Structures are given as structure tokens and as C-alpha cells.
PDB file of N, CA and C in Angstrom:
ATOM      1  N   UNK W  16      -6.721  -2.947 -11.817  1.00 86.00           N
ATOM      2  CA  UNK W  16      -7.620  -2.121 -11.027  1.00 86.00           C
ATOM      3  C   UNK W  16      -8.444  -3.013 -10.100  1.00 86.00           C
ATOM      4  N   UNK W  17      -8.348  -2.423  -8.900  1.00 90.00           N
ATOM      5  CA  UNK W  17      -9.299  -3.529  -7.495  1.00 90.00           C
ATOM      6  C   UNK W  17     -10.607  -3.359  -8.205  1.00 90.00           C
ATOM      7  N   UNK W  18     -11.347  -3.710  -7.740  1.00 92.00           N
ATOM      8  CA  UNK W  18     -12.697  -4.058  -7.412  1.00 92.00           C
ATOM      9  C   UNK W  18     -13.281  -3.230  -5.991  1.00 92.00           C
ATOM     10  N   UNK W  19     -14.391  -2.923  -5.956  1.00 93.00           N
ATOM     11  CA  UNK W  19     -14.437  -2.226  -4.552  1.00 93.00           C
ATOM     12  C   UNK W  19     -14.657  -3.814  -3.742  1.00 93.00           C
ATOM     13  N   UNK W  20     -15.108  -4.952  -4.240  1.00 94.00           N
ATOM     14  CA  UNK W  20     -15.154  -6.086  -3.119  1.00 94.00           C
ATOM     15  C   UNK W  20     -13.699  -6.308  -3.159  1.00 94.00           C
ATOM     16  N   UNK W  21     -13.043  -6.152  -3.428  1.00 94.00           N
ATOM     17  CA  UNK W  21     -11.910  -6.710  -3.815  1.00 94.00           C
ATOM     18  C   UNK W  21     -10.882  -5.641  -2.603  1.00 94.00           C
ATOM     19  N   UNK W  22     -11.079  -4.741  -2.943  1.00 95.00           N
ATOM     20  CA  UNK W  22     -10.564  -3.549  -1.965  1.00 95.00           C
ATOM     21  C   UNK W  22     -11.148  -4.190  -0.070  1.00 95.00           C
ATOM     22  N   UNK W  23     -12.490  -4.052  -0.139  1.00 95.00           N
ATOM     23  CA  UNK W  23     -12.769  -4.383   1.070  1.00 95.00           C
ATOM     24  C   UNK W  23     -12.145  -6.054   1.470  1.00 95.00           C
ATOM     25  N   UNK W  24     -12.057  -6.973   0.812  1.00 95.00           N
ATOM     26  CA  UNK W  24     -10.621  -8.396   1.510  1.00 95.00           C
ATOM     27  C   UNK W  24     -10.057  -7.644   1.604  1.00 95.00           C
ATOM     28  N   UNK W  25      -9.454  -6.500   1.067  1.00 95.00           N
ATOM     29  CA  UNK W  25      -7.869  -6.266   1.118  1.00 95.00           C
ATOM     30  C   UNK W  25      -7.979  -5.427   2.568  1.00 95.00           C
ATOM     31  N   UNK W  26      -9.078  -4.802   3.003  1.00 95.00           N
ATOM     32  CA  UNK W  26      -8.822  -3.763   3.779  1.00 95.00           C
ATOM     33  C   UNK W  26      -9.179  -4.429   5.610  1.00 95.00           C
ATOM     34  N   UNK W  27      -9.835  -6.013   5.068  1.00 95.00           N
ATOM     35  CA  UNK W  27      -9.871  -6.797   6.133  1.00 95.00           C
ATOM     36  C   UNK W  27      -8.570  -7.662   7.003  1.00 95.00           C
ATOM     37  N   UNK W  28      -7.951  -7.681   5.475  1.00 94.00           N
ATOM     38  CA  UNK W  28      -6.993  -8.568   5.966  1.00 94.00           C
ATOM     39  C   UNK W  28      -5.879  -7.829   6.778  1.00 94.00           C
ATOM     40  N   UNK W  29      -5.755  -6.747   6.084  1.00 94.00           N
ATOM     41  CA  UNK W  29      -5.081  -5.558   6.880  1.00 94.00           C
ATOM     42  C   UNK W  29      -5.130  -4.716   7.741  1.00 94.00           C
ATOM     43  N   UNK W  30      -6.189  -5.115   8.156  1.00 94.00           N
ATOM     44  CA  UNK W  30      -6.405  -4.199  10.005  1.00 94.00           C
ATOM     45  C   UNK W  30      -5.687  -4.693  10.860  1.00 94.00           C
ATOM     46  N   UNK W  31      -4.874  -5.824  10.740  1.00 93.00           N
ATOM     47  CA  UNK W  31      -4.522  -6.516  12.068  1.00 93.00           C
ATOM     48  C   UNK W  31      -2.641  -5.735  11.871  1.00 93.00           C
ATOM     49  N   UNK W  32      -2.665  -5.694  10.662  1.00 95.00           N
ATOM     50  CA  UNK W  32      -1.209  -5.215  10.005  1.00 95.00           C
ATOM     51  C   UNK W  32      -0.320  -4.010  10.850  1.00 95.00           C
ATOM     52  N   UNK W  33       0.661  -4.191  10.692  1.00 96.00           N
ATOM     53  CA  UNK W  33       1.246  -3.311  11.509  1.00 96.00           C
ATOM     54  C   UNK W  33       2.105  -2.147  10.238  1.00 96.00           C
ATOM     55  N   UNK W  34       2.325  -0.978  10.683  1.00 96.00           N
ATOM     56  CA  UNK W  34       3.266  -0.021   9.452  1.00 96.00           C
ATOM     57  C   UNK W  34       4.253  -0.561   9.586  1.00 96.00           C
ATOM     58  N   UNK W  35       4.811  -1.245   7.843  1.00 96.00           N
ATOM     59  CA  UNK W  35       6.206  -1.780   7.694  1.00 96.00           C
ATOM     60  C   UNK W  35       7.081  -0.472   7.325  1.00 96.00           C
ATOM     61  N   UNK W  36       6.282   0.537   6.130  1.00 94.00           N
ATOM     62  CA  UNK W  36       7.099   1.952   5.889  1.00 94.00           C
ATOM     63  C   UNK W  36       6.715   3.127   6.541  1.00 94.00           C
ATOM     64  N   UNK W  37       7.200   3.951   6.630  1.00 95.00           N
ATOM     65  CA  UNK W  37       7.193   4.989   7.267  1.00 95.00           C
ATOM     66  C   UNK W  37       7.353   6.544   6.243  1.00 95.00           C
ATOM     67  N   UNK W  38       7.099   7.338   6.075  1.00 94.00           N
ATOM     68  CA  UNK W  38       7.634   8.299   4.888  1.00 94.00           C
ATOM     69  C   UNK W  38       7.577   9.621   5.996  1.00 94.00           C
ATOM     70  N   UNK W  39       8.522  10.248   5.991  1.00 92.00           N
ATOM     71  CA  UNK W  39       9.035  11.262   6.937  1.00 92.00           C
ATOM     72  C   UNK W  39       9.646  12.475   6.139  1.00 92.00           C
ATOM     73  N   UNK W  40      10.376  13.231   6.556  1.00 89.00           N
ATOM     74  CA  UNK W  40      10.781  14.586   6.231  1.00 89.00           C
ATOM     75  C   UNK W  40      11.389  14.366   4.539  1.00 89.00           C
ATOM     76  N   UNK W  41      11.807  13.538   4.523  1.00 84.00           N
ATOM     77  CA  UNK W  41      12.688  13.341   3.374  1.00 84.00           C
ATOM     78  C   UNK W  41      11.550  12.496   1.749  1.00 84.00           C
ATOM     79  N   UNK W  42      10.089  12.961   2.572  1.00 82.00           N
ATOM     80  CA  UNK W  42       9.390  12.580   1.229  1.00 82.00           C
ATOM     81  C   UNK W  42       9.540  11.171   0.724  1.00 82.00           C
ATOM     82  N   UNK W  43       8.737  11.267  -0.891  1.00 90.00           N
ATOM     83  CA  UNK W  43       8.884  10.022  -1.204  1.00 90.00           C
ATOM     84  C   UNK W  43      10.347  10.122  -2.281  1.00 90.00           C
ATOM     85  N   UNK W  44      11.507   9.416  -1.683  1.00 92.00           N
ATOM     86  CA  UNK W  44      13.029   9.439  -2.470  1.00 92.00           C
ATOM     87  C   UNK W  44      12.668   7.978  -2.771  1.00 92.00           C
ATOM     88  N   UNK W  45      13.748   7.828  -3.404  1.00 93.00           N
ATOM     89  CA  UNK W  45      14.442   6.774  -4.346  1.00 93.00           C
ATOM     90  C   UNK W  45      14.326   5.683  -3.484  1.00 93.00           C
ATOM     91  N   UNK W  46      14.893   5.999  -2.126  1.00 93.00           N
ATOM     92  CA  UNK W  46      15.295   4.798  -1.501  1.00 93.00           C
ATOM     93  C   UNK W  46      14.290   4.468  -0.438  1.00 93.00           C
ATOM     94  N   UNK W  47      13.124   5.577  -0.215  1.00 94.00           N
ATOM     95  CA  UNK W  47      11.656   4.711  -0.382  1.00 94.00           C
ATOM     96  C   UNK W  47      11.419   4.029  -0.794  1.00 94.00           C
ATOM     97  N   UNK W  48      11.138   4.518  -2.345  1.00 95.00           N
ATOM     98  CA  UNK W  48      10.167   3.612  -3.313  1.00 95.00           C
ATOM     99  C   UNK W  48      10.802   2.077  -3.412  1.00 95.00           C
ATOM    100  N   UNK W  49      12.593   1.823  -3.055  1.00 96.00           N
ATOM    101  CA  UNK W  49      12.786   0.861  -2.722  1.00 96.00           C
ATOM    102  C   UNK W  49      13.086   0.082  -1.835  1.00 96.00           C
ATOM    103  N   UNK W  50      12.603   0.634  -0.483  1.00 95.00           N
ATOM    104  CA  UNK W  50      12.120  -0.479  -0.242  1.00 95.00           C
ATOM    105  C   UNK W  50      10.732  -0.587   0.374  1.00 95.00           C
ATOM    106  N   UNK W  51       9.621   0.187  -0.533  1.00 95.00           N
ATOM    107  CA  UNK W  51       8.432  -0.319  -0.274  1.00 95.00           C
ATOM    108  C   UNK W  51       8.111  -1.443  -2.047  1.00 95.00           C
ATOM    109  N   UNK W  52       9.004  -1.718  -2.481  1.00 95.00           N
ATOM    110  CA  UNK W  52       8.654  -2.251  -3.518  1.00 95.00           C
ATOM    111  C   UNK W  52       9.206  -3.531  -3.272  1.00 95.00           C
ATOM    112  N   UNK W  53      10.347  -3.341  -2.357  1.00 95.00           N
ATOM    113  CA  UNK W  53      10.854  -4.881  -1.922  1.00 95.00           C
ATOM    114  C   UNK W  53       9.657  -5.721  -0.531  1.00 95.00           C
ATOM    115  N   UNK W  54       9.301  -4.707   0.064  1.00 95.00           N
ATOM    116  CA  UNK W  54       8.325  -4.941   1.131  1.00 95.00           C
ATOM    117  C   UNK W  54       7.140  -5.332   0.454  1.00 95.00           C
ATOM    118  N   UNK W  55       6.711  -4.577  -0.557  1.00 95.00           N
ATOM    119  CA  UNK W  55       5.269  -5.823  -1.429  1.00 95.00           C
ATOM    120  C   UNK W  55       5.529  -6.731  -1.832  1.00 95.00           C
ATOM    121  N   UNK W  56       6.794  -7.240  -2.471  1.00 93.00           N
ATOM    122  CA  UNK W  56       7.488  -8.155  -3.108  1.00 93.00           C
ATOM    123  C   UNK W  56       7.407  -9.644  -1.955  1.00 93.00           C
ATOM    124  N   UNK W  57       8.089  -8.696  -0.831  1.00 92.00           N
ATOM    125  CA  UNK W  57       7.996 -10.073   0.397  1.00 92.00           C
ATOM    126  C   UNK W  57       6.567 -10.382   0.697  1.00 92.00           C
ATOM    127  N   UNK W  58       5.586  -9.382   0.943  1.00 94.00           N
ATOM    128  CA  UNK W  58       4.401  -9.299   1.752  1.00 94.00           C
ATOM    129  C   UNK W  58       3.003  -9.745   0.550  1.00 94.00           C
ATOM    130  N   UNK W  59       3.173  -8.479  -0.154  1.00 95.00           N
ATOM    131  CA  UNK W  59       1.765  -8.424  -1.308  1.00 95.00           C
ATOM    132  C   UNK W  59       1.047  -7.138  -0.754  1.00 95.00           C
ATOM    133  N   UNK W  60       0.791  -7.390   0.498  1.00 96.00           N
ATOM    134  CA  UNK W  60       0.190  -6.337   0.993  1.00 96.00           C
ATOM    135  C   UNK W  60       0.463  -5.759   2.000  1.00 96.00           C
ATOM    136  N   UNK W  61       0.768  -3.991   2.437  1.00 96.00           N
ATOM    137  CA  UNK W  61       1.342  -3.231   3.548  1.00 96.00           C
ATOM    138  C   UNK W  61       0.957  -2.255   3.835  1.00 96.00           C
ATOM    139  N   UNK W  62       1.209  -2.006   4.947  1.00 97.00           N
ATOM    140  CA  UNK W  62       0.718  -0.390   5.827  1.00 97.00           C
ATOM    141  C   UNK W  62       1.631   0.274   5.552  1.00 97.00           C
ATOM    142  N   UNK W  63       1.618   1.424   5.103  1.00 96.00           N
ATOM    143  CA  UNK W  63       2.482   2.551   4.803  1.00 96.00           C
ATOM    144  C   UNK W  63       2.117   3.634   5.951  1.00 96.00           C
ATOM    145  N   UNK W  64       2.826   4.504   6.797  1.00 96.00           N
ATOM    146  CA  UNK W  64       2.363   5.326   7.702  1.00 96.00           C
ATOM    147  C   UNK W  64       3.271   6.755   7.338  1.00 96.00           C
ATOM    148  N   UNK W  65       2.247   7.918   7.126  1.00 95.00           N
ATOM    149  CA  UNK W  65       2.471   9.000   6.655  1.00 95.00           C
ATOM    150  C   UNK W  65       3.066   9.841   7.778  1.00 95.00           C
ATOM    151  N   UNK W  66       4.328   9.953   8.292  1.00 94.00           N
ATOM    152  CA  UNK W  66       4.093  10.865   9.224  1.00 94.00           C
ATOM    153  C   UNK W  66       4.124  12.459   9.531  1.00 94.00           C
ATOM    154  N   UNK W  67       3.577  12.788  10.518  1.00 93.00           N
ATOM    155  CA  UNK W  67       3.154  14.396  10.782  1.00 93.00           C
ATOM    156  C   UNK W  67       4.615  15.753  10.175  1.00 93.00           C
ATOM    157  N   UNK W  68       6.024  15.124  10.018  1.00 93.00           N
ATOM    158  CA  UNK W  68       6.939  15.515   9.631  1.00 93.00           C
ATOM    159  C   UNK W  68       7.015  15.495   8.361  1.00 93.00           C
ATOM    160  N   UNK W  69       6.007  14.859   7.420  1.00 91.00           N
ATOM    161  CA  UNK W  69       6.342  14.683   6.069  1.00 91.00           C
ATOM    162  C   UNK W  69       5.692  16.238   5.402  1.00 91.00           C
ATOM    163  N   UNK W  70       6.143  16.884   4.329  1.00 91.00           N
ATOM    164  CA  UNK W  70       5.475  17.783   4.068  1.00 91.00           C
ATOM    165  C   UNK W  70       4.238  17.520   2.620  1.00 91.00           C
ATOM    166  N   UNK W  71       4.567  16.587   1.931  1.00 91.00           N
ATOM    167  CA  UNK W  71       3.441  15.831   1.262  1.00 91.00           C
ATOM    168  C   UNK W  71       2.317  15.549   2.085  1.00 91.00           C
ATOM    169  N   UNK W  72       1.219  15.761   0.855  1.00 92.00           N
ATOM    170  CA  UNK W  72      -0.580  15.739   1.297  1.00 92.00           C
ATOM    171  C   UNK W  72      -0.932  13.598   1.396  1.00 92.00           C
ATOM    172  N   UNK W  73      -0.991  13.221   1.890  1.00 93.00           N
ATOM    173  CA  UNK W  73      -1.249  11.809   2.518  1.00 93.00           C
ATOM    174  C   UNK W  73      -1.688  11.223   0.891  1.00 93.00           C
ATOM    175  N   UNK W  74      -2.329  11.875   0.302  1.00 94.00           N
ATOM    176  CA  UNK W  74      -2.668  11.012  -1.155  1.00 94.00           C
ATOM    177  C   UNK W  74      -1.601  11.309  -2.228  1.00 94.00           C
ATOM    178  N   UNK W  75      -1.107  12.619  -1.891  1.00 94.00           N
ATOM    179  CA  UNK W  75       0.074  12.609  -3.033  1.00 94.00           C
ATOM    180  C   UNK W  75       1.343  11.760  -2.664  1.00 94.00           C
ATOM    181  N   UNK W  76       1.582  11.384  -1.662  1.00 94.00           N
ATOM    182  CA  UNK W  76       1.982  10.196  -0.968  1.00 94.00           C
ATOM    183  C   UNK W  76       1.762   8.851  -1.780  1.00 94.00           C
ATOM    184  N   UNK W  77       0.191   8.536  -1.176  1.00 95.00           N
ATOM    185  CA  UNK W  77      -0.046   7.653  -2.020  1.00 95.00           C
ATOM    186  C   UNK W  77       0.110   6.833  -3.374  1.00 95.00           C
ATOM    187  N   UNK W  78      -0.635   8.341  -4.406  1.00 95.00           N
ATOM    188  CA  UNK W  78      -0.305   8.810  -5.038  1.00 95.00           C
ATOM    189  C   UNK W  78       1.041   8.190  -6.119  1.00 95.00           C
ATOM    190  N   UNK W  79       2.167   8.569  -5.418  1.00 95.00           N
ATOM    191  CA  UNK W  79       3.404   8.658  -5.801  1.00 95.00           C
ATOM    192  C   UNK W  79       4.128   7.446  -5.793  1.00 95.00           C
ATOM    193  N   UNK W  80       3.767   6.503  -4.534  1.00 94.00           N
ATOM    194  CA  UNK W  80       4.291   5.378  -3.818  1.00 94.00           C
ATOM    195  C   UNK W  80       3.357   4.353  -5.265  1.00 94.00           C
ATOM    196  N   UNK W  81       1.807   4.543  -5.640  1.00 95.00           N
ATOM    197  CA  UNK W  81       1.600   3.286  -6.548  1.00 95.00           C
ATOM    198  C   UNK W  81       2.099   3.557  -7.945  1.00 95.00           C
ATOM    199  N   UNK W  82       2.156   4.303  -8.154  1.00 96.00           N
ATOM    200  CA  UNK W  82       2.776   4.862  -9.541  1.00 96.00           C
ATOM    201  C   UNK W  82       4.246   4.004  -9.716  1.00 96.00           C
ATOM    202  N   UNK W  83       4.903   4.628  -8.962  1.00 95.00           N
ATOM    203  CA  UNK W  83       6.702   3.965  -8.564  1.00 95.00           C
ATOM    204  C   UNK W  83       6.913   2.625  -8.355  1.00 95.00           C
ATOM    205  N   UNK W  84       5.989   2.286  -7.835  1.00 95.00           N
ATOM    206  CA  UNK W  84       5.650   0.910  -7.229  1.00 95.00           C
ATOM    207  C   UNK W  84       4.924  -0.732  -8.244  1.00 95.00           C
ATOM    208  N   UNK W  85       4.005   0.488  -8.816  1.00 95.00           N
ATOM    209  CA  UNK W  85       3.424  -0.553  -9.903  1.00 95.00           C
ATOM    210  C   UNK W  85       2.694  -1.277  -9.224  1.00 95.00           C
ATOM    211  N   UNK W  86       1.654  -0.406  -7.634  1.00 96.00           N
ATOM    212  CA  UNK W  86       0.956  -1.447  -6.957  1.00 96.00           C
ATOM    213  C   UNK W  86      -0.726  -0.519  -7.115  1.00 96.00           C
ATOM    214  N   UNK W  87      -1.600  -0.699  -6.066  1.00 96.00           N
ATOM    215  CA  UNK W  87      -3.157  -0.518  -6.148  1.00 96.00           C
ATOM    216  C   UNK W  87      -2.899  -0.218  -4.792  1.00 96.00           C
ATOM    217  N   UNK W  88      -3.842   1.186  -4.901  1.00 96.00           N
ATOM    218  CA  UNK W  88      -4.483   1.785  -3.361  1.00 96.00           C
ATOM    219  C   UNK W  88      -5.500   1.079  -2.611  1.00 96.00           C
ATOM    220  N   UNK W  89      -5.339   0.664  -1.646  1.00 96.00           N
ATOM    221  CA  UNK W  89      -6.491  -0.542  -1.192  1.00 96.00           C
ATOM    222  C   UNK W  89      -7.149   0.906  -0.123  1.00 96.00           C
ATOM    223  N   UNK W  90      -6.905   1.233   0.310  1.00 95.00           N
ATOM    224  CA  UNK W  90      -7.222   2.650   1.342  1.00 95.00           C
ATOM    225  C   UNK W  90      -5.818   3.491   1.737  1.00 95.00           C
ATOM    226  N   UNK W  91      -7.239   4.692   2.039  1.00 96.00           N
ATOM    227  CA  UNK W  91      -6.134   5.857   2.809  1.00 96.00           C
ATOM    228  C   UNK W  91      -6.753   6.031   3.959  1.00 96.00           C
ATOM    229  N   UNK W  92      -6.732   5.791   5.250  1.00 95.00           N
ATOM    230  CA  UNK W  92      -7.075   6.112   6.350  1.00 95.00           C
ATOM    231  C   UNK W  92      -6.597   7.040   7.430  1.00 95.00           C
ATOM    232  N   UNK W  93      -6.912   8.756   7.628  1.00 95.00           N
ATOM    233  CA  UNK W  93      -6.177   8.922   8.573  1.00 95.00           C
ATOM    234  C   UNK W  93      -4.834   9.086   7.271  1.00 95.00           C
ATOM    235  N   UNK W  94      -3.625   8.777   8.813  1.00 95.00           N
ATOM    236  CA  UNK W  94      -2.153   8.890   7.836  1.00 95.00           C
ATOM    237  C   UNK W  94      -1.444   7.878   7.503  1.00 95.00           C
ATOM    238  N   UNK W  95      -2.715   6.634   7.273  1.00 96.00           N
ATOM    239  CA  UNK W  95      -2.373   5.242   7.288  1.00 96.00           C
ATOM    240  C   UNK W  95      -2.629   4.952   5.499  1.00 96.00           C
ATOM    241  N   UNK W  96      -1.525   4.004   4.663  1.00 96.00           N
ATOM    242  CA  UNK W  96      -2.178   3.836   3.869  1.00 96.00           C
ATOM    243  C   UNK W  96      -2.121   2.456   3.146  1.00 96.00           C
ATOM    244  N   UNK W  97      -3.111   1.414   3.019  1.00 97.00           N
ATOM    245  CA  UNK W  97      -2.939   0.240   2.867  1.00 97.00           C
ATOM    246  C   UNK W  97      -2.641  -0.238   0.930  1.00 97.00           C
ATOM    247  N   UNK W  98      -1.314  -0.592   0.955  1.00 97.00           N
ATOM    248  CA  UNK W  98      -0.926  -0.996  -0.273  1.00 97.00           C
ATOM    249  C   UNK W  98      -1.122  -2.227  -0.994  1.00 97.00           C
ATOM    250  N   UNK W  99      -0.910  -2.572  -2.608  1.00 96.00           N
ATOM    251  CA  UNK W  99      -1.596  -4.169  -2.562  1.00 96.00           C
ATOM    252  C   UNK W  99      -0.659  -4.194  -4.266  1.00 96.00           C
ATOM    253  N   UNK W 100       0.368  -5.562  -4.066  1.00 95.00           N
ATOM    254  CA  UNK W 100       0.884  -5.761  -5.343  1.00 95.00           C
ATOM    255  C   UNK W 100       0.999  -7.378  -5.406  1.00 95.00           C
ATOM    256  N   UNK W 101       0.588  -7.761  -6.136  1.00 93.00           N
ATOM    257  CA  UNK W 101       0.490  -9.608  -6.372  1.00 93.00           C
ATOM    258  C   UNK W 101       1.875  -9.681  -6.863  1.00 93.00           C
ATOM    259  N   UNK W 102       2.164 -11.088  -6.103  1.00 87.00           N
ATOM    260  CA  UNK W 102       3.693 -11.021  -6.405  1.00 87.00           C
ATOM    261  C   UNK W 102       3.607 -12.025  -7.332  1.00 87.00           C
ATOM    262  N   UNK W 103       4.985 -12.749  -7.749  1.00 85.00           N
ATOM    263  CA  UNK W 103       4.987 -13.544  -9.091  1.00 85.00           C
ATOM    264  C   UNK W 103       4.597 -14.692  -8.859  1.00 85.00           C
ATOM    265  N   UNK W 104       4.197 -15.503  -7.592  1.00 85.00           N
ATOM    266  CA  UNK W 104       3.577 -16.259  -6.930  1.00 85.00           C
ATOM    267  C   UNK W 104       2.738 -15.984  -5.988  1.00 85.00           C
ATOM    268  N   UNK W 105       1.286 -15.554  -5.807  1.00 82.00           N
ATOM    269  CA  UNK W 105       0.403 -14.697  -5.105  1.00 82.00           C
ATOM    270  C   UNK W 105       0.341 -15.949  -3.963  1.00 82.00           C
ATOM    271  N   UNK W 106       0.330 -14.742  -2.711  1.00 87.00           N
ATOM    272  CA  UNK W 106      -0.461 -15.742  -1.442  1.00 87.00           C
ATOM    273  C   UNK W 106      -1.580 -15.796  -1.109  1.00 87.00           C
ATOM    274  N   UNK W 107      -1.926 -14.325  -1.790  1.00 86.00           N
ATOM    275  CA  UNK W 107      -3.431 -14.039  -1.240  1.00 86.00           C
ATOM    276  C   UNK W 107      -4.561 -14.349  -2.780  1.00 86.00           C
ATOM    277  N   UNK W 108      -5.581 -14.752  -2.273  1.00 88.00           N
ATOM    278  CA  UNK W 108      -6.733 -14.874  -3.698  1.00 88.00           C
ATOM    279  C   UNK W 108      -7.734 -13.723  -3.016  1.00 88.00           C
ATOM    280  N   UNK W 109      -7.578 -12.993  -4.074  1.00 89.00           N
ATOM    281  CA  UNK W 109      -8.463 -12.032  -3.881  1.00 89.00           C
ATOM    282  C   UNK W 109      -9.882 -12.556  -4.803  1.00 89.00           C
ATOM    283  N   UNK W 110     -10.813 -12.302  -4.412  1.00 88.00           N
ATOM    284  CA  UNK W 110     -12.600 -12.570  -4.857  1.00 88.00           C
ATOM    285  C   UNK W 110     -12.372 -12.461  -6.354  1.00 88.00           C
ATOM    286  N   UNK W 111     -12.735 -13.005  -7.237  1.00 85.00           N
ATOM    287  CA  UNK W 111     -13.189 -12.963  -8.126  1.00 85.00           C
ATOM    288  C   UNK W 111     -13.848 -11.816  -8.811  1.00 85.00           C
ATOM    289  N   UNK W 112     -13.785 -11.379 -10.212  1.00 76.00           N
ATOM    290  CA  UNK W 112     -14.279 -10.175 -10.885  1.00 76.00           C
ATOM    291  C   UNK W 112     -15.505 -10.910 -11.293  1.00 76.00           C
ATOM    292  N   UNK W 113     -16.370 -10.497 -11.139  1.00 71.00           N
ATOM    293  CA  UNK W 113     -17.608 -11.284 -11.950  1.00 71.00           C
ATOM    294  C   UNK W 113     -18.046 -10.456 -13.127  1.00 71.00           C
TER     295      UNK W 113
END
């Protein structure tokens, strides 16, 4: 579980980020969830972009994608949503839990 400081690095580092997934008419399938699980795997952290064709609510989206994923909601913005999974060698140090 983030941290809310912990959330806000995450939500800094990711403004500059561009949407690597996309989730469209066809919901969250199988072959979503893989490859937004290979995309944290490469990255750690990603923009997911909900689009206006999808018939899912932007958090059940969400929602669905960390569950499957085994990652942490860093934000939902809009139909933007920033994802966060430490890989088996982390790049990023996130702040400390005190």
C-alpha cells in the first residue's frame, strides 16, 4: 500500500509520461491485463488512458487493471490513470515509510 507521500513522487514523476495502454471497446480482456503487466514489468510505472469508447466507469477500470496486475493506484485523473509496480530490480526509490 502507497503512502499518500509516496503516491505524490509517483504522481510527479509521471506527468511528463506519455499513455503506454489504452483500454477501448473491448474492456479490460486477458490480453490487456497482459500487456499492461509486461509494460510495468519494463517501466514500474505507466499511464493507462481510458477511452470515451470503453463502456467501463474509469475506476472500475482501474479497479480491475490493479487487482490483475498485482500493482497500486498512484491516481485517476480525468480518463488518465497512473499505475505503479516495483519490479524485481526497482529503478525508482520511492520515500521512505516513516
Amino acid at each position: 500500500m502507497l503512502t499518500g507521500k509516496q503516491k505524490r513522487f509517483l504522481r510527479a514523476l509521471g506527468h511528463g509520461l506519455k499513455p503506454v495502454i489504452q483500454v477501448g471497446k473491448s474492456d479490460v480482456s486477458e490480453a490487456l491485463i497482459h500487456e499492461t503487466s509486461e509494460a510495468l514489468a519494463a517501466h514500474e510505472l505507466i499511464k493507462v488512458k481510458v477511452l470515451e469508447s470503453c463502456l467501463m466507469d474509469r475506476h472500475s477500470v482501474a479497479e480491475e487493471l490493479c487487482t490483475a496486475c498485482e500493482a497500486e493506484l498512484a491516481q485517476v485523473l480525468g480518463r488518465t490513470m497512473l499505475l505503479y509496480k516495483p519490479a524485481k530490480e526497482p529503478k525508482l526509490e520511492l520515500p521512505k515509510v516513516k
